[in-house]
mmCIF file of C-alpha atoms in Angstrom:
data_model
loop_
_atom_site.group_PDB
_atom_site.id
_atom_site.type_symbol
_atom_site.label_atom_id
_atom_site.label_comp_id
_atom_site.label_asym_id
_atom_site.label_seq_id
_atom_site.Cartn_x
_atom_site.Cartn_y
_atom_site.Cartn_z
ATOM 1 C CA MET A 4 -16.127 -79.538 12.168
ATOM 2 C CA GLY A 5 -16.834 -82.108 14.772
ATOM 3 C CA ILE A 6 -15.482 -81.681 18.341
ATOM 4 C CA SER A 7 -13.643 -84.579 17.701
ATOM 5 C CA ALA A 8 -11.688 -83.085 15.120
ATOM 6 C CA SER A 9 -11.369 -80.334 16.861
ATOM 7 C CA SER A 10 -9.815 -81.453 19.605
ATOM 8 C CA SER A 11 -7.157 -83.734 18.135
ATOM 9 C CA ALA A 12 -6.383 -80.696 16.097
ATOM 10 C CA SER A 13 -5.702 -78.635 19.799
ATOM 11 C CA LYS A 14 -4.005 -81.817 21.220
ATOM 12 C CA ALA A 15 -1.485 -81.573 18.372
ATOM 13 C CA LEU A 16 -1.300 -77.146 18.464
ATOM 14 C CA LEU A 17 -0.046 -78.335 22.079
ATOM 15 C CA LYS A 18 2.685 -80.773 20.749
ATOM 16 C CA ALA A 19 3.723 -77.778 18.097
ATOM 17 C CA CYS A 20 4.724 -75.295 20.425
ATOM 18 C CA GLU A 21 6.187 -77.753 22.829
ATOM 19 C CA THR A 22 8.238 -78.763 20.314
ATOM 20 C CA GLN A 23 8.459 -75.604 18.476
ATOM 21 C CA ASN A 24 7.142 -76.869 14.954
ATOM 22 C CA HIS A 25 6.326 -73.741 13.623
ATOM 23 C CA ALA A 26 4.599 -75.669 10.210
ATOM 24 C CA GLU A 27 2.765 -77.860 12.199
ATOM 25 C CA MET A 28 1.215 -75.082 14.528
ATOM 26 C CA LEU A 29 -0.348 -73.325 11.614
ATOM 27 C CA GLU A 30 -1.588 -76.616 10.298
ATOM 28 C CA ALA A 31 -3.635 -77.200 13.817
ATOM 29 C CA LEU A 32 -4.342 -73.867 13.879
ATOM 30 C CA ASP A 33 -5.956 -73.928 10.472
ATOM 31 C CA ASN A 34 -7.835 -77.644 11.482
ATOM 32 C CA GLY A 35 -9.694 -75.586 14.379
ATOM 33 C CA ALA A 36 -7.360 -75.934 17.608
ATOM 34 C CA LYS A 37 -8.493 -73.973 20.222
ATOM 35 C CA LEU A 38 -6.009 -71.479 21.263
ATOM 36 C CA GLU A 39 -6.778 -72.027 25.341
ATOM 37 C CA THR A 40 -6.705 -75.195 25.301
ATOM 38 C CA LEU A 41 -4.776 -76.841 28.117
ATOM 39 C CA SER A 42 -2.035 -79.520 28.868
ATOM 40 C CA LYS A 43 -2.169 -81.315 31.675
ATOM 41 C CA GLU A 44 -0.075 -78.649 33.039
ATOM 42 C CA GLY A 45 -2.347 -76.401 32.876
ATOM 43 C CA LYS A 46 -0.566 -74.384 30.377
ATOM 44 C CA THR A 47 -1.731 -72.853 26.889
ATOM 45 C CA PRO A 48 -0.076 -72.881 23.497
ATOM 46 C CA LEU A 49 0.973 -69.593 23.774
ATOM 47 C CA TRP A 50 2.736 -70.547 27.524
ATOM 48 C CA LEU A 51 4.486 -73.501 25.758
ATOM 49 C CA ALA A 52 5.696 -71.626 22.851
ATOM 50 C CA VAL A 53 6.643 -69.062 25.344
ATOM 51 C CA GLU A 54 9.038 -71.272 27.331
ATOM 52 C CA LYS A 55 10.452 -72.420 24.690
ATOM 53 C CA CYS A 56 10.897 -69.696 22.506
ATOM 54 C CA TYR A 57 14.476 -69.439 22.443
ATOM 55 C CA LYS A 58 14.592 -72.395 20.136
ATOM 56 C CA ASN A 59 11.806 -69.680 17.770
ATOM 57 C CA GLU A 60 10.328 -66.838 18.786
ATOM 58 C CA GLU A 61 7.701 -66.898 15.793
ATOM 59 C CA LEU A 62 5.405 -69.701 16.735
ATOM 60 C CA ALA A 63 4.436 -67.347 19.891
ATOM 61 C CA LEU A 64 4.261 -64.042 17.994
ATOM 62 C CA GLU A 65 2.272 -66.186 15.424
ATOM 63 C CA LEU A 66 -0.557 -67.134 18.575
ATOM 64 C CA ILE A 67 -0.214 -63.432 19.606
ATOM 65 C CA ARG A 68 -0.929 -62.112 16.695
ATOM 66 C CA ARG A 69 -3.944 -64.542 16.476
ATOM 67 C CA GLY A 70 -5.572 -63.725 19.679
ATOM 68 C CA ALA A 71 -4.155 -65.517 21.932
ATOM 69 C CA ASN A 72 -5.141 -64.584 25.481
ATOM 70 C CA CYS A 73 -1.866 -62.541 26.789
ATOM 71 C CA ARG A 74 -2.915 -62.925 30.210
ATOM 72 C CA PRO A 75 -4.047 -66.783 31.230
ATOM 73 C CA LYS A 76 -3.620 -67.994 34.659
ATOM 74 C CA PRO A 77 -0.235 -69.697 35.676
ATOM 75 C CA PRO A 78 0.203 -73.114 35.164
ATOM 76 C CA ARG A 79 -0.487 -75.298 38.214
ATOM 77 C CA ALA A 80 3.445 -75.708 38.604
ATOM 78 C CA ALA A 81 3.807 -71.579 38.719
ATOM 79 C CA SER A 82 1.499 -71.046 41.204
ATOM 80 C CA ALA A 83 3.209 -72.247 43.893
ATOM 81 C CA GLY A 84 5.432 -69.266 44.161
ATOM 82 C CA GLY A 85 6.786 -68.887 40.094
ATOM 83 C CA THR A 86 5.769 -66.675 37.368
ATOM 84 C CA THR A 87 3.109 -65.292 37.362
ATOM 85 C CA THR A 88 2.180 -64.168 34.806
ATOM 86 C CA LEU A 89 3.699 -64.431 31.136
ATOM 87 C CA LEU A 90 4.861 -60.916 30.740
ATOM 88 C CA SER A 91 7.377 -61.000 34.316
ATOM 89 C CA PHE A 92 8.268 -64.649 32.603
ATOM 90 C CA THR A 93 9.472 -62.845 29.243
ATOM 91 C CA MET A 94 10.722 -59.990 31.244
ATOM 92 C CA SER A 95 12.812 -61.858 33.469
ATOM 93 C CA ALA A 96 14.591 -64.077 30.272
ATOM 94 C CA ASN A 97 14.714 -60.889 28.108
ATOM 95 C CA GLN A 98 12.579 -61.985 25.275
ATOM 96 C CA ALA A 99 12.624 -58.774 23.954
ATOM 97 C CA ARG A 100 10.581 -58.836 21.222
ATOM 98 C CA ILE A 101 7.896 -60.869 22.867
ATOM 99 C CA ALA A 102 7.294 -59.264 25.902
ATOM 100 C CA ALA A 103 6.734 -56.070 23.418
ATOM 101 C CA ALA A 104 4.250 -58.108 21.708
ATOM 102 C CA LEU A 105 2.465 -58.959 24.898
ATOM 103 C CA ILE A 106 2.182 -55.843 25.771
ATOM 104 C CA GLU A 107 1.055 -54.257 22.797
ATOM 105 C CA ALA A 108 -2.053 -57.097 23.338
ATOM 106 C CA GLY A 109 -2.235 -56.012 26.398
ATOM 107 C CA ALA A 110 -0.957 -57.798 28.356
ATOM 108 C CA GLY A 111 0.168 -55.322 31.490
ATOM 109 C CA ARG A 112 -3.666 -54.090 31.171
ATOM 110 C CA ASP A 113 -5.496 -54.275 35.151
ATOM 111 C CA GLN A 114 -3.286 -56.715 36.703
ATOM 112 C CA GLU A 115 -1.608 -56.922 40.410
ATOM 113 C CA GLY A 116 1.531 -54.743 39.879
ATOM 114 C CA TRP A 117 1.001 -53.862 35.808
ATOM 115 C CA GLY A 118 -0.644 -51.693 34.160
ATOM 116 C CA THR A 119 -3.455 -49.386 36.160
ATOM 117 C CA ALA A 120 -2.004 -51.363 38.875
ATOM 118 C CA ALA A 121 1.422 -49.676 38.348
ATOM 119 C CA LYS A 122 -0.258 -46.264 37.684
ATOM 120 C CA GLU A 123 -1.702 -46.316 40.738
ATOM 121 C CA ARG A 124 0.964 -46.941 43.097
ATOM 122 C CA ARG A 125 3.611 -44.416 41.087
ATOM 123 C CA THR A 126 4.287 -40.823 43.216
ATOM 124 C CA GLY A 127 3.898 -37.766 42.327
ATOM 125 C CA ARG A 128 3.097 -38.404 38.950
ATOM 126 C CA GLY A 129 3.233 -35.168 36.914
ATOM 127 C CA GLN A 130 2.838 -32.911 40.493
ATOM 128 C CA GLY A 131 5.436 -29.608 40.462
ATOM 129 C CA PRO A 132 8.402 -28.765 37.551
ATOM 130 C CA GLY A 133 9.865 -31.866 38.651
ATOM 131 C CA PRO A 134 10.202 -35.614 37.269
ATOM 132 C CA VAL A 135 7.158 -37.701 37.160
ATOM 133 C CA GLY A 136 7.183 -40.312 40.014
ATOM 134 C CA ARG A 137 7.619 -44.117 38.559
ATOM 135 C CA TRP A 138 5.902 -46.641 40.362
ATOM 136 C CA GLN A 139 8.673 -48.524 42.639
ATOM 137 C CA GLY A 140 7.683 -52.449 42.328
ATOM 138 C CA PRO A 141 9.535 -55.458 41.808
ATOM 139 C CA VAL A 142 12.645 -55.378 39.372
ATOM 140 C CA PHE A 143 13.034 -58.253 36.703
ATOM 141 C CA THR A 144 16.058 -57.691 34.713
ATOM 142 C CA THR A 145 16.533 -55.168 32.900
ATOM 143 C CA PRO A 146 18.496 -55.962 30.053
ATOM 144 C CA VAL A 147 14.985 -56.741 27.781
ATOM 145 C CA LEU A 148 14.678 -52.844 28.034
ATOM 146 C CA ASN A 149 18.521 -52.364 26.525
ATOM 147 C CA GLU A 150 17.596 -54.257 23.977
ATOM 148 C CA MET A 151 14.747 -53.130 22.918
ATOM 149 C CA ILE A 152 16.272 -49.266 22.651
ATOM 150 C CA ALA A 153 19.048 -50.529 21.252
ATOM 151 C CA SER A 154 16.575 -52.812 18.884
ATOM 152 C CA GLY A 155 15.881 -49.187 17.328
ATOM 153 C CA PHE A 156 12.515 -50.248 19.443
ATOM 154 C CA PRO A 157 11.711 -46.566 21.695
ATOM 155 C CA ASP A 158 8.126 -46.337 21.519
ATOM 156 C CA ARG A 159 8.164 -50.376 22.856
ATOM 157 C CA ALA A 160 11.064 -49.417 25.069
ATOM 158 C CA TRP A 161 8.511 -46.384 26.967
ATOM 159 C CA ALA A 162 5.050 -49.210 26.174
ATOM 160 C CA LEU A 163 7.678 -51.610 28.783
ATOM 161 C CA ILE A 164 8.708 -48.757 30.850
ATOM 162 C CA GLU A 165 5.073 -47.396 31.401
ATOM 163 C CA ALA A 166 4.251 -51.078 32.451
ATOM 164 C CA GLY A 167 5.917 -50.984 35.521
ATOM 165 C CA GLY A 168 8.071 -53.766 36.735
ATOM 166 C CA VAL A 169 11.539 -52.688 35.050
ATOM 167 C CA GLY A 170 14.259 -50.741 36.431
ATOM 168 C CA VAL A 171 16.016 -47.832 33.952
ATOM 169 C CA ASN A 172 19.641 -47.688 35.118
ATOM 170 C CA ALA A 173 20.551 -51.393 34.349
ATOM 171 C CA GLN A 174 23.841 -51.317 32.185
ATOM 172 C CA ASN A 175 25.081 -53.139 29.950
ATOM 173 C CA LEU A 176 27.762 -55.614 31.033
ATOM 174 C CA SER A 177 29.843 -55.756 28.099
ATOM 175 C CA ASN A 178 29.956 -52.045 27.930
ATOM 176 C CA GLY A 179 28.305 -50.675 29.960
ATOM 177 C CA LYS A 180 26.016 -48.625 29.095
ATOM 178 C CA THR A 181 22.125 -47.824 30.063
ATOM 179 C CA PRO A 182 19.065 -47.462 28.366
ATOM 180 C CA LEU A 183 19.394 -43.219 28.292
ATOM 181 C CA MET A 184 22.416 -43.758 26.693
ATOM 182 C CA LEU A 185 21.601 -46.387 24.033
ATOM 183 C CA ALA A 186 18.350 -43.665 23.448
ATOM 184 C CA ILE A 187 20.958 -41.271 22.949
ATOM 185 C CA GLU A 188 23.046 -43.556 20.489
ATOM 186 C CA GLY A 189 20.379 -44.695 18.779
ATOM 187 C CA GLY A 190 19.261 -41.039 17.820
ATOM 188 C CA HIS A 191 15.975 -41.677 20.065
ATOM 189 C CA ARG A 192 16.166 -37.547 21.436
ATOM 190 C CA ASP A 193 12.664 -38.375 22.162
ATOM 191 C CA LEU A 194 12.959 -41.073 24.311
ATOM 192 C CA ALA A 195 15.303 -40.090 26.233
ATOM 193 C CA ILE A 196 13.768 -36.698 27.267
ATOM 194 C CA LYS A 197 11.212 -38.952 28.902
ATOM 195 C CA LEU A 198 13.648 -41.005 30.285
ATOM 196 C CA CYS A 199 15.161 -37.663 32.138
ATOM 197 C CA ARG A 200 11.477 -37.660 33.594
ATOM 198 C CA LEU A 201 11.754 -40.025 35.563
ATOM 199 C CA GLU A 202 12.336 -39.696 39.090
ATOM 200 C CA ASP A 203 14.723 -43.218 39.946
ATOM 201 C CA LEU A 204 16.338 -41.935 36.618
ATOM 202 C CA ASP A 205 20.390 -42.335 37.388
ATOM 203 C CA THR A 206 22.482 -40.024 34.912
ATOM 204 C CA SER A 207 25.413 -39.770 36.492
ATOM 205 C CA ALA A 208 26.525 -43.533 35.136
ATOM 206 C CA GLU A 209 29.739 -44.036 33.717
ATOM 207 C CA ASN A 210 29.808 -46.709 30.889
ATOM 208 C CA ASN A 211 33.190 -48.736 30.216
ATOM 209 C CA ALA A 212 34.931 -46.565 28.324
ATOM 210 C CA GLY A 213 34.215 -43.547 31.255
ATOM 211 C CA SER A 214 31.351 -41.280 29.219
ATOM 212 C CA THR A 215 28.207 -40.277 30.767
ATOM 213 C CA ALA A 216 24.607 -39.839 29.476
ATOM 214 C CA LEU A 217 25.851 -35.939 29.079
ATOM 215 C CA GLN A 218 29.401 -36.019 27.726
ATOM 216 C CA MET A 219 26.970 -38.893 24.925
ATOM 217 C CA ALA A 220 24.446 -36.392 24.491
ATOM 218 C CA ARG A 221 26.599 -32.707 23.795
ATOM 219 C CA GLY A 222 28.909 -34.617 21.475
ATOM 220 C CA GLU A 223 25.887 -35.740 19.427
ATOM 221 C CA GLY A 224 24.681 -32.354 19.440
ATOM 222 C CA PHE A 225 21.625 -33.008 21.412
ATOM 223 C CA ASP A 226 21.245 -29.750 23.111
ATOM 224 C CA ASP A 227 17.534 -30.912 23.861
ATOM 225 C CA VAL A 228 18.006 -33.537 25.337
ATOM 226 C CA ALA A 229 21.464 -32.428 26.973
ATOM 227 C CA ALA A 230 19.346 -29.997 29.078
ATOM 228 C CA ALA A 231 17.041 -32.464 29.925
ATOM 229 C CA ILE A 232 20.030 -34.555 31.412
ATOM 230 C CA VAL A 233 20.959 -31.278 33.613
ATOM 231 C CA ARG A 234 17.732 -30.563 34.590
ATOM 232 C CA ALA A 235 17.383 -33.881 35.508
ATOM 233 C CA LYS A 236 20.449 -33.540 37.452
ATOM 234 C CA GLN A 237 19.569 -30.580 39.288
ATOM 235 C CA TRP A 238 15.909 -32.188 40.244
ATOM 236 C CA LYS A 239 17.550 -34.795 41.833
ATOM 237 C CA SER A 240 20.319 -32.534 43.982
ATOM 238 C CA MET A 241 17.584 -30.119 44.983
ATOM 239 C CA ARG A 242 15.145 -33.375 46.356
ATOM 240 C CA GLN A 243 18.191 -34.652 47.833
ATOM 241 C CA ALA A 244 19.090 -31.066 49.201
ATOM 242 C CA GLU A 245 15.889 -31.011 50.724
ATOM 243 C CA GLN A 246 15.844 -34.678 52.459
ATOM 244 C CA GLN A 247 18.986 -33.971 54.017
ATOM 245 C CA GLN A 248 17.159 -30.430 56.127
ATOM 246 C CA PRO A 249 16.426 -31.510 59.938
ATOM 247 C CA PRO A 250 12.563 -31.039 60.205
#
């Protein structure tokens, strides 16, 4: 295929992602369009697809599956203080499926504030019997985490937590449920126990019905989860008592 044909296909790919035309996007890719071609604003096809994914998530997901760079340089329009990563954009926009796909493709690795960098900022991870520490970095709107758990993706939810940048105590506006409550409700016992080991988890929150995670775990007969919640409560109380002691 000649350079002009490839260039034409790449332009068609940018247009298809901008207009969210799935069929034209596939045709452009089949015609040799380059995944890393840039628009006038410095946006890759994946950037454009993610920005417009409220219309059709499949375009962005298909580009990720085909190996599009999930960690491109931010568009020129965003470099002056706007969104700096695709992952942060999808998280702030509550795009759960795309955020999970980006993480699985490595978008959270070795970037400032994500992945390895986030892990290096953790405090006390694996030290002592208490809950593990977790990065206290910037927190984006977290309903994406709740949505992942409620949609039945506990492994992806944990990957999102591990990547850093999300709070673990966000409550749904509709029912007041936290990620821990949703994990219990969905029967994701392993995830619930992992959550209980996070240093900043709030186990005392109540949903709109006035129930706590501990009450929900006991109601479901999840003795192992209930025990983990109790341990987390005890550990937090112990830490608070230690902090209140005079030096």
